[in-house]
CSV table of C-alpha atoms (C1' of nucleotides) in Angstrom, one decimal:
chain,number,residue,atom,x,y,z
A,12,MET,CA,-64.5,147.0,-93.4
A,13,ARG,CA,-66.8,143.7,-95.1
A,14,GLU,CA,-64.8,140.1,-94.7
A,15,GLY,CA,-66.0,139.7,-98.7
A,16,VAL,CA,-63.8,142.3,-99.5
A,17,GLU,CA,-60.6,140.0,-98.7
A,18,TRP,CA,-62.4,137.7,-100.6
A,19,ALA,CA,-63.3,139.6,-104.1
A,20,VAL,CA,-59.9,140.8,-104.8
A,21,HIS,CA,-58.4,137.2,-104.2
A,22,CYS,CA,-60.9,136.8,-106.8
A,23,CYS,CA,-60.8,139.2,-108.8
A,24,ILE,CA,-56.7,138.3,-109.3
A,25,ASN,CA,-56.7,134.6,-109.9
A,26,LEU,CA,-59.5,134.9,-112.9
A,27,SER,CA,-57.2,138.1,-114.0
A,28,PHE,CA,-54.6,134.9,-114.0
A,29,ILE,CA,-57.5,133.2,-116.0
A,30,SER,CA,-58.0,133.5,-119.6
A,31,PRO,CA,-60.7,135.4,-119.9
A,32,ASP,CA,-63.3,133.2,-122.4
A,33,ARG,CA,-63.1,130.7,-119.6
A,34,ALA,CA,-66.3,131.1,-116.9
A,35,VAL,CA,-65.6,130.1,-113.5
A,36,PRO,CA,-67.4,128.6,-111.3
A,37,ALA,CA,-68.4,130.1,-107.9
A,38,ALA,CA,-67.1,126.6,-106.4
A,39,ARG,CA,-63.9,126.2,-107.9
A,40,LEU,CA,-63.2,129.5,-106.3
A,41,ALA,CA,-64.5,129.5,-103.2
A,42,ALA,CA,-62.5,125.7,-103.2
A,43,PHE,CA,-59.7,127.2,-103.9
A,44,HIS,CA,-59.0,129.0,-100.8
A,45,ASP,CA,-61.4,127.1,-99.2
A,46,LEU,CA,-64.4,129.7,-98.7
A,47,PRO,CA,-67.8,129.2,-98.1
A,48,THR,CA,-69.0,128.7,-101.5
A,49,ALA,CA,-72.6,129.8,-101.0
A,50,TYR,CA,-72.2,132.8,-99.0
A,51,LEU,CA,-68.1,134.1,-101.7
A,52,ASN,CA,-71.5,133.7,-104.5
A,53,LYS,CA,-73.1,136.4,-102.8
A,54,GLN,CA,-70.3,138.6,-102.6
A,55,LEU,CA,-69.6,137.6,-106.7
A,56,ASN,CA,-72.8,138.4,-107.0
A,57,ALA,CA,-72.2,142.6,-105.6
A,58,LEU,CA,-69.5,142.4,-107.4
A,59,GLY,CA,-71.8,141.3,-110.8
A,60,ARG,CA,-74.0,143.5,-109.7
A,61,ALA,CA,-70.6,146.6,-110.2
A,62,GLY,CA,-70.0,145.0,-113.6
A,63,ILE,CA,-66.4,143.5,-112.7
A,64,VAL,CA,-67.4,140.4,-113.5
A,65,SER,CA,-70.1,139.0,-115.5
A,66,SER,CA,-71.6,135.9,-115.2
A,67,ARG,CA,-73.0,133.5,-116.3
A,68,SER,CA,-75.3,130.0,-115.1
A,69,GLY,CA,-76.1,126.5,-116.3
A,70,PRO,CA,-73.1,124.7,-117.1
A,71,ARG,CA,-69.9,125.5,-118.3
A,72,GLY,CA,-71.2,129.3,-116.7
A,73,GLY,CA,-69.5,130.8,-113.6
A,74,PHE,CA,-67.6,134.3,-113.6
A,75,ARG,CA,-65.8,136.0,-115.1
A,76,LEU,CA,-64.1,139.7,-115.1
A,77,GLY,CA,-66.7,142.1,-116.3
A,78,ARG,CA,-64.1,144.5,-117.2
A,79,GLU,CA,-60.2,144.3,-118.2
A,80,PRO,CA,-57.9,143.8,-114.8
A,81,GLU,CA,-56.2,147.5,-115.4
A,82,LYS,CA,-59.7,149.2,-114.9
A,83,ILE,CA,-61.1,148.0,-111.6
A,84,THR,CA,-59.7,149.7,-109.5
A,85,LEU,CA,-59.7,148.1,-105.3
A,86,MET,CA,-61.8,151.7,-105.1
A,87,ASP,CA,-64.1,149.6,-107.1
A,88,VAL,CA,-65.0,146.7,-105.3
A,89,ALA,CA,-65.0,147.9,-101.6
A,90,ALA,CA,-67.6,150.3,-102.7
A,91,ALA,CA,-69.3,146.7,-104.5
A,92,ILE,CA,-69.2,145.2,-101.9
A,93,ASP,CA,-68.7,147.0,-98.1
A,94,GLY,CA,-71.2,150.3,-100.3
A,95,SER,CA,-69.4,154.0,-101.2
A,96,ALA,CA,-71.1,155.4,-98.5
A,97,ARG,CA,-69.4,157.6,-96.2
A,98,ALA,CA,-67.2,155.8,-92.7
A,99,PHE,CA,-68.1,159.2,-91.2
A,100,LEU,CA,-71.3,159.9,-91.0
A,101,CYS,CA,-72.6,163.8,-90.3
A,102,THR,CA,-75.1,163.6,-88.3
A,103,GLY,CA,-75.7,167.0,-87.6
A,104,ILE,CA,-75.4,167.5,-83.8
A,105,ARG,CA,-74.4,170.3,-83.9
A,106,HIS,CA,-77.7,172.1,-85.9
A,107,GLN,CA,-79.9,170.0,-82.7
A,108,GLY,CA,-80.2,170.7,-79.5
A,109,PRO,CA,-79.7,174.8,-77.7
A,110,ALA,CA,-76.0,174.2,-79.9
A,111,GLY,CA,-78.8,174.4,-83.5
A,112,ARG,CA,-80.4,177.9,-81.5
A,113,ILE,CA,-76.6,179.0,-80.6
A,114,ALA,CA,-75.3,179.1,-84.4
A,115,GLY,CA,-79.1,180.2,-85.3
A,116,PRO,CA,-79.4,180.0,-88.9
A,117,ALA,CA,-76.5,181.3,-89.9
A,118,GLY,CA,-75.4,177.9,-89.3
A,119,HIS,CA,-76.7,175.7,-91.6
A,120,ARG,CA,-74.8,177.7,-94.7
A,121,THR,CA,-72.1,177.2,-93.6
A,122,PRO,CA,-70.9,174.3,-93.7
A,123,CYS,CA,-69.8,171.4,-91.3
A,124,THR,CA,-66.3,171.2,-89.6
A,125,VAL,CA,-65.7,167.9,-88.1
A,126,SER,CA,-67.8,166.5,-91.4
A,127,GLN,CA,-64.9,168.3,-94.0
A,128,ALA,CA,-62.4,166.9,-91.5
A,129,PHE,CA,-62.6,163.3,-91.5
A,130,SER,CA,-63.9,164.2,-95.2
A,131,ARG,CA,-60.7,165.2,-96.6
A,132,ALA,CA,-59.0,162.1,-95.0
A,133,GLU,CA,-61.7,159.6,-96.1
A,134,LEU,CA,-61.0,161.9,-99.7
A,135,ALA,CA,-57.3,160.6,-99.0
A,136,TRP,CA,-58.0,156.7,-98.5
A,137,ARG,CA,-60.2,156.9,-101.1
A,138,ARG,CA,-58.2,158.3,-104.6
A,139,ARG,CA,-54.6,155.8,-103.0
A,140,LEU,CA,-57.7,153.3,-103.2
A,141,ALA,CA,-58.7,154.4,-107.2
A,142,ARG,CA,-54.9,153.7,-107.5
A,143,GLN,CA,-54.6,150.1,-107.0
A,144,THR,CA,-55.9,148.0,-109.5
A,145,ILE,CA,-55.9,144.2,-110.8
A,146,ALA,CA,-54.0,144.4,-112.9
A,147,GLY,CA,-51.6,146.0,-110.8
A,148,LEU,CA,-51.6,144.1,-108.2
A,149,ALA,CA,-51.5,141.2,-109.8
A,150,ASP,CA,-47.5,142.5,-111.3
A,151,GLU,CA,-47.0,142.4,-108.1
A,152,VAL,CA,-47.5,139.1,-107.1
A,153,ARG,CA,-46.4,137.9,-110.7
A,154,ARG,CA,-42.4,139.4,-109.7
A,155,ALA,CA,-43.3,138.2,-106.2
A,156,ASN,CA,-43.6,134.3,-107.7
A,157,PRO,CA,-42.9,134.4,-111.6
A,158,ALA,CA,-45.3,130.7,-111.6
A,159,ALA,CA,-47.4,131.6,-109.5
A,160,PRO,CA,-50.3,133.0,-112.2
A,161,ASP,CA,-49.1,130.1,-114.4
A,162,HIS,CA,-50.4,127.4,-111.3
A,163,VAL,CA,-53.4,129.2,-110.7
A,164,ARG,CA,-54.3,128.8,-113.9
A,165,HIS,CA,-53.7,124.6,-114.0
A,166,TRP,CA,-55.1,124.7,-111.1
A,167,PHE,CA,-59.0,126.4,-112.2
A,168,ASP,CA,-58.3,124.4,-115.8
A,169,ARG,CA,-58.6,120.9,-113.7
A,170,THR,CA,-61.5,119.5,-114.4
B,6,MET,CA,-67.0,154.4,-88.6
B,7,ARG,CA,-69.5,154.4,-85.3
B,8,GLU,CA,-71.7,157.3,-84.4
B,9,GLY,CA,-70.4,157.9,-81.2
B,10,VAL,CA,-66.5,159.8,-83.3
B,11,GLU,CA,-68.6,162.7,-84.5
B,12,TRP,CA,-70.3,163.6,-81.0
B,13,ALA,CA,-67.4,162.8,-79.6
B,14,VAL,CA,-65.5,165.3,-81.8
B,15,HIS,CA,-68.1,167.6,-81.1
B,16,CYS,CA,-67.7,167.2,-77.8
B,17,CYS,CA,-63.9,167.8,-77.1
B,18,ILE,CA,-64.7,171.1,-79.1
B,19,ASN,CA,-67.1,172.7,-77.2
B,20,LEU,CA,-64.9,171.7,-73.9
B,21,SER,CA,-61.6,173.1,-75.8
B,22,PHE,CA,-64.0,177.0,-76.2
B,23,ILE,CA,-64.1,175.9,-72.2
B,24,SER,CA,-62.0,177.6,-69.4
B,25,PRO,CA,-59.5,174.4,-67.7
B,26,ASP,CA,-60.3,174.3,-64.6
B,27,ARG,CA,-64.5,174.1,-64.8
B,28,ALA,CA,-65.7,170.6,-65.2
B,29,VAL,CA,-68.6,169.7,-67.3
B,30,PRO,CA,-70.9,167.1,-66.4
B,31,ALA,CA,-71.9,164.6,-69.0
B,32,ALA,CA,-75.4,164.9,-68.4
B,33,ARG,CA,-74.5,169.2,-69.5
B,34,LEU,CA,-72.3,168.1,-73.0
B,35,ALA,CA,-75.9,165.6,-73.7
B,36,ALA,CA,-77.5,168.2,-73.3
B,37,PHE,CA,-76.4,170.9,-75.4
B,38,HIS,CA,-77.2,168.5,-78.8
B,39,ASP,CA,-80.3,166.4,-77.5
B,40,LEU,CA,-77.8,164.0,-77.2
B,41,PRO,CA,-78.8,160.0,-74.8
B,42,THR,CA,-77.0,161.1,-72.1
B,43,ALA,CA,-75.9,158.4,-70.9
B,44,TYR,CA,-74.0,156.2,-74.1
B,45,LEU,CA,-73.0,159.4,-74.0
B,46,ASN,CA,-70.9,159.0,-70.6
B,47,LYS,CA,-69.8,155.8,-72.7
B,48,GLN,CA,-68.5,158.1,-74.9
B,49,LEU,CA,-66.9,159.5,-72.4
B,50,ASN,CA,-65.5,157.0,-70.5
B,51,ALA,CA,-63.5,155.5,-73.7
B,52,LEU,CA,-61.5,159.4,-74.0
B,53,GLY,CA,-61.2,159.4,-69.9
B,54,ARG,CA,-58.6,155.9,-70.6
B,55,ALA,CA,-57.2,157.5,-73.8
B,56,GLY,CA,-56.3,160.4,-71.8
B,57,ILE,CA,-58.4,162.9,-73.9
B,58,VAL,CA,-60.2,164.0,-71.6
B,59,SER,CA,-59.3,163.2,-67.4
B,60,SER,CA,-62.9,162.4,-65.7
B,61,ARG,CA,-64.1,163.6,-61.6
B,62,SER,CA,-67.1,162.1,-59.2
B,63,GLY,CA,-69.2,163.7,-56.9
B,64,PRO,CA,-70.9,167.2,-57.0
B,65,ARG,CA,-68.6,170.2,-58.6
B,66,GLY,CA,-67.6,166.7,-60.9
B,67,GLY,CA,-67.7,166.4,-64.7
B,68,PHE,CA,-65.5,166.4,-67.8
B,69,ARG,CA,-62.7,168.5,-69.4
B,70,LEU,CA,-59.6,167.9,-71.3
B,71,GLY,CA,-56.7,166.4,-70.7
B,72,ARG,CA,-54.4,167.8,-72.7
B,73,GLU,CA,-54.6,171.4,-74.5
B,74,PRO,CA,-56.0,171.0,-77.7
B,75,GLU,CA,-53.0,171.3,-80.2
B,76,LYS,CA,-52.6,167.9,-78.9
B,77,ILE,CA,-55.6,166.0,-79.2
B,78,THR,CA,-55.9,164.7,-83.4
B,79,LEU,CA,-59.0,163.2,-84.8
B,80,MET,CA,-56.9,160.5,-85.3
B,81,ASP,CA,-56.5,159.9,-81.4
B,82,VAL,CA,-60.4,160.4,-80.4
B,83,ALA,CA,-61.0,158.2,-83.5
B,84,ALA,CA,-59.9,155.3,-82.0
B,85,ALA,CA,-60.3,155.9,-78.5
B,86,ILE,CA,-63.6,155.6,-79.5
B,87,ASP,CA,-63.5,152.8,-82.0
B,88,GLY,CA,-60.2,151.6,-81.9
B,89,SER,CA,-57.1,150.9,-83.0
B,90,ALA,CA,-57.8,147.7,-85.2
B,91,ARG,CA,-56.3,148.4,-88.9
B,92,ALA,CA,-59.9,148.5,-90.6
B,93,PHE,CA,-58.9,145.9,-93.1
B,94,LEU,CA,-58.2,142.5,-91.4
B,95,CYS,CA,-55.7,140.1,-93.6
B,96,THR,CA,-57.2,136.9,-92.9
B,97,GLY,CA,-55.1,134.9,-94.6
B,98,ILE,CA,-56.1,132.9,-97.4
B,99,ARG,CA,-53.6,133.4,-99.4
B,100,HIS,CA,-52.4,130.3,-97.6
B,101,GLN,CA,-55.4,128.0,-96.6
B,102,GLY,CA,-56.7,125.8,-98.9
B,103,PRO,CA,-55.2,124.4,-101.8
B,104,ALA,CA,-53.5,128.1,-102.6
B,105,GLY,CA,-52.0,127.3,-100.0
B,106,ARG,CA,-50.8,124.4,-101.4
B,107,ILE,CA,-49.4,126.4,-105.2
B,108,ALA,CA,-47.6,128.9,-103.3
B,109,GLY,CA,-45.6,126.0,-101.8
B,110,PRO,CA,-43.5,127.0,-97.9
B,111,ALA,CA,-42.0,130.3,-99.8
B,112,GLY,CA,-45.0,132.0,-99.7
B,113,HIS,CA,-44.8,132.2,-96.4
B,114,ARG,CA,-42.6,134.4,-95.9
B,115,THR,CA,-43.5,137.4,-99.4
B,116,PRO,CA,-45.9,139.7,-97.8
B,117,CYS,CA,-49.4,139.7,-98.5
B,118,THR,CA,-49.9,141.6,-101.9
B,119,VAL,CA,-53.6,142.7,-101.2
B,120,SER,CA,-52.9,143.6,-97.7
B,121,GLN,CA,-50.5,145.5,-98.2
B,122,ALA,CA,-53.0,147.8,-100.5
B,123,PHE,CA,-55.0,147.8,-98.2
B,124,SER,CA,-52.2,148.9,-95.5
B,125,ARG,CA,-51.1,151.8,-98.2
B,126,ALA,CA,-54.3,152.9,-98.0
B,127,GLU,CA,-55.4,153.3,-94.1
B,128,LEU,CA,-52.3,154.5,-93.7
B,129,ALA,CA,-53.4,157.9,-95.9
B,130,TRP,CA,-56.2,158.3,-93.8
B,131,ARG,CA,-54.3,158.2,-90.9
B,132,ARG,CA,-52.3,160.0,-91.7
B,133,ARG,CA,-54.3,162.3,-92.4
B,134,LEU,CA,-56.7,162.7,-89.4
B,135,ALA,CA,-53.4,162.8,-87.1
B,136,ARG,CA,-52.5,166.0,-88.7
B,137,GLN,CA,-56.1,167.2,-87.6
B,138,THR,CA,-56.1,169.0,-84.2
B,139,ILE,CA,-58.9,169.9,-82.1
B,140,ALA,CA,-57.3,173.5,-81.7
B,141,GLY,CA,-57.3,173.6,-84.9
B,142,LEU,CA,-61.0,173.3,-85.6
B,143,ALA,CA,-62.0,175.3,-82.9
B,144,ASP,CA,-60.2,177.7,-84.8
B,145,GLU,CA,-62.2,177.3,-87.8
B,146,VAL,CA,-65.0,177.5,-85.6
B,147,ARG,CA,-64.6,180.1,-85.2
B,148,ARG,CA,-63.0,182.1,-87.8
B,149,ALA,CA,-67.3,180.8,-89.8
B,150,ASN,CA,-68.3,182.1,-86.2
B,151,PRO,CA,-66.6,184.1,-83.8
B,152,ALA,CA,-68.5,184.7,-81.5
B,153,ALA,CA,-69.7,180.9,-81.0
B,154,PRO,CA,-66.8,180.6,-78.3
B,155,ASP,CA,-68.4,182.6,-75.9
B,156,HIS,CA,-72.2,181.2,-76.9
B,157,VAL,CA,-71.3,177.9,-75.8
B,158,ARG,CA,-68.7,179.2,-72.6
B,159,HIS,CA,-71.6,181.3,-72.1
B,160,TRP,CA,-74.2,178.7,-72.3
B,161,PHE,CA,-72.3,176.5,-71.0
B,162,ASP,CA,-71.9,178.6,-67.8
B,163,ARG,CA,-76.3,179.2,-66.8
B,164,THR,CA,-76.7,176.6,-64.5
C,1,DG,C1',-77.4,111.1,-142.0
C,2,DG,C1',-78.9,115.1,-140.4
C,3,DC,C1',-82.3,118.3,-137.1
C,4,DC,C1',-85.6,119.1,-133.7
C,5,DC,C1',-87.0,118.1,-129.1
C,6,DT,C1',-87.1,116.9,-124.4
C,7,DG,C1',-84.3,114.9,-120.5
C,8,DT,C1',-81.6,116.4,-116.8
C,9,DA,C1',-77.5,118.4,-114.2
C,10,DC,C1',-75.1,122.7,-113.0
C,11,DT,C1',-75.4,127.3,-112.2
C,12,DC,C1',-76.8,131.4,-110.6
C,13,DG,C1',-79.3,134.4,-108.4
C,14,DG,C1',-81.9,136.7,-104.2
C,15,DA,C1',-85.3,134.7,-100.2
C,16,DT,C1',-84.5,132.9,-95.5
C,17,DA,C1',-82.0,131.6,-90.7
C,18,DG,C1',-77.5,132.4,-86.7
C,19,DT,C1',-74.7,135.6,-84.9
C,20,DT,C1',-72.2,138.4,-83.6
C,21,DA,C1',-70.9,143.5,-83.1
C,22,DT,C1',-72.6,148.2,-81.8
C,23,DT,C1',-76.8,151.4,-79.4
C,24,DG,C1',-78.8,151.9,-75.1
C,25,DT,C1',-79.8,151.7,-70.1
C,26,DC,C1',-79.7,150.9,-65.9
C,27,DC,C1',-77.5,151.3,-61.7
C,28,DG,C1',-74.1,151.0,-57.6
C,29,DA,C1',-69.2,153.3,-56.0
C,30,DG,C1',-66.8,157.5,-55.2
C,31,DT,C1',-66.6,162.1,-54.0
C,32,DC,C1',-67.9,166.8,-51.9
C,33,DC,C1',-70.6,169.8,-50.5
C,34,DT,C1',-73.9,171.4,-46.8
C,35,DA,C1',-75.9,171.7,-42.4
C,36,DC,C1',-76.2,170.2,-38.5
C,37,DT,C1',-74.2,169.9,-32.7
C,38,DG,C1',-71.4,169.9,-29.4
C,39,DG,C1',-67.7,172.5,-27.3
D,22,DC,C1',-68.1,181.6,-32.5
D,23,DC,C1',-65.8,177.6,-34.1
D,24,DA,C1',-64.3,173.0,-35.5
D,25,DG,C1',-66.1,168.3,-36.2
D,26,DT,C1',-69.1,164.9,-38.2
D,27,DA,C1',-72.7,163.3,-40.1
D,28,DG,C1',-75.9,162.9,-44.7
D,29,DG,C1',-77.5,163.4,-48.7
D,30,DA,C1',-77.1,164.6,-53.2
D,31,DC,C1',-74.3,164.0,-56.8
D,32,DT,C1',-70.8,162.2,-61.5
D,33,DC,C1',-68.8,158.4,-62.9
D,34,DG,C1',-67.7,153.6,-64.1
D,35,DG,C1',-68.9,149.4,-65.5
D,36,DA,C1',-72.3,145.5,-65.3
D,37,DC,C1',-76.8,144.1,-68.1
D,38,DA,C1',-80.3,144.6,-72.2
D,39,DA,C1',-81.9,145.9,-77.2
D,40,DT,C1',-81.0,146.5,-81.2
D,41,DA,C1',-78.5,146.8,-85.8
D,42,DA,C1',-75.6,144.8,-89.0
D,43,DC,C1',-72.6,140.6,-90.2
D,44,DT,C1',-72.2,135.8,-91.5
D,45,DA,C1',-73.5,132.4,-93.6
D,46,DT,C1',-77.5,129.1,-95.4
D,47,DC,C1',-80.7,126.8,-98.6
D,48,DC,C1',-83.4,126.4,-102.3
D,49,DG,C1',-86.1,128.1,-106.8
D,50,DA,C1',-85.6,130.0,-111.7
D,51,DG,C1',-82.6,129.4,-115.6
D,52,DT,C1',-79.7,127.8,-118.8
D,53,DA,C1',-77.1,124.7,-122.1
D,54,DC,C1',-75.5,120.5,-122.5
D,55,DA,C1',-76.7,115.5,-124.6
D,56,DG,C1',-79.0,111.6,-125.3
D,57,DG,C1',-82.5,110.0,-128.5
D,58,DG,C1',-86.2,109.5,-130.9
D,59,DC,C1',-88.1,111.7,-136.2
D,60,DC,C1',-88.0,113.3,-141.2
DNA sequence: GGCCCTGTACTCGGATAGTTATTGTCCGAGTCCTACTGG
DNA sequence: CCAGTAGGACTCGGACAATAACTATCCGAGTACAGGGCC
């Protein structure tokens, strides 16, 4: 899993603490966690293409959440950054070489047992991620440190 | 996930169809699925280090399962090939820069909410993989095509 | 005084290098079988 | 005829390149504001 996923999730949580009518430039988001600005911008672009954040150029421009934090799941963020391709790709080696000739044409009709097994595990992973929302994580942060949201908001309010 | 995981699982299933007192060279396993011999050998080495297969050099040498197929899980194989490191690595960016100064030293005592969320999902994935054994998959193959085990065994018996 | 226009500064977005991880290949160390030689 | 031994062939195992993916960076396109000029 790419490192940018971690950055993206933290940025989304931070944005959820900030008034939705206020856009935050990538440079500011990067400075908050001491990250490379240009590269974080790239990740935020990916979030923008997925509709998770909306972007705006020019002065007073920047990024803001594209929809309510209750409707943004970790699965959405992970898919936007990492791609939604399966981790386990069945390349169909059971059809290659002598193995394929043994199974015969009938083998093509039955699904690949190995692929199914990994798909089941991956589905469990996806379901779990799809259940966690940015709003939910923000609440957990608030519970651990009730003052955090205000502190974050104030820091980003400073010019 | 690395491609070698697929190869390794299929090889383990094939080995489970073959008499345990008979070793199969990597070249033969590779030929069965038309795979690059040397690279498959590399993957089998990794399985050997994990104890999933046992290896033997020289004539009549090769690989065989290191323990009963009921005791080899997909998690074991995936960990042997791909490594057992977490997919999501928490680099602790919440402690970097102004964010860390806002949270203060207290922030270091509370666990990272984001990391925990991803860990939960990954745990679900691991549990699911740990429940599937090579023996289980072999049974599924047998159910889909009862003649398959014999065909495989006979093919590998041919010199 | 109000409106329009131009210039400027700011921000995103995609095109461009550098670096790490993965894939693929090769040759040496070790082992077992086989055939030969000597008793 | 049997035992010991030397040779050869086979197989794994780790060291060595090629390729692809990820990470990082830069500059151009577009936008909104601000200041000045004109009506």
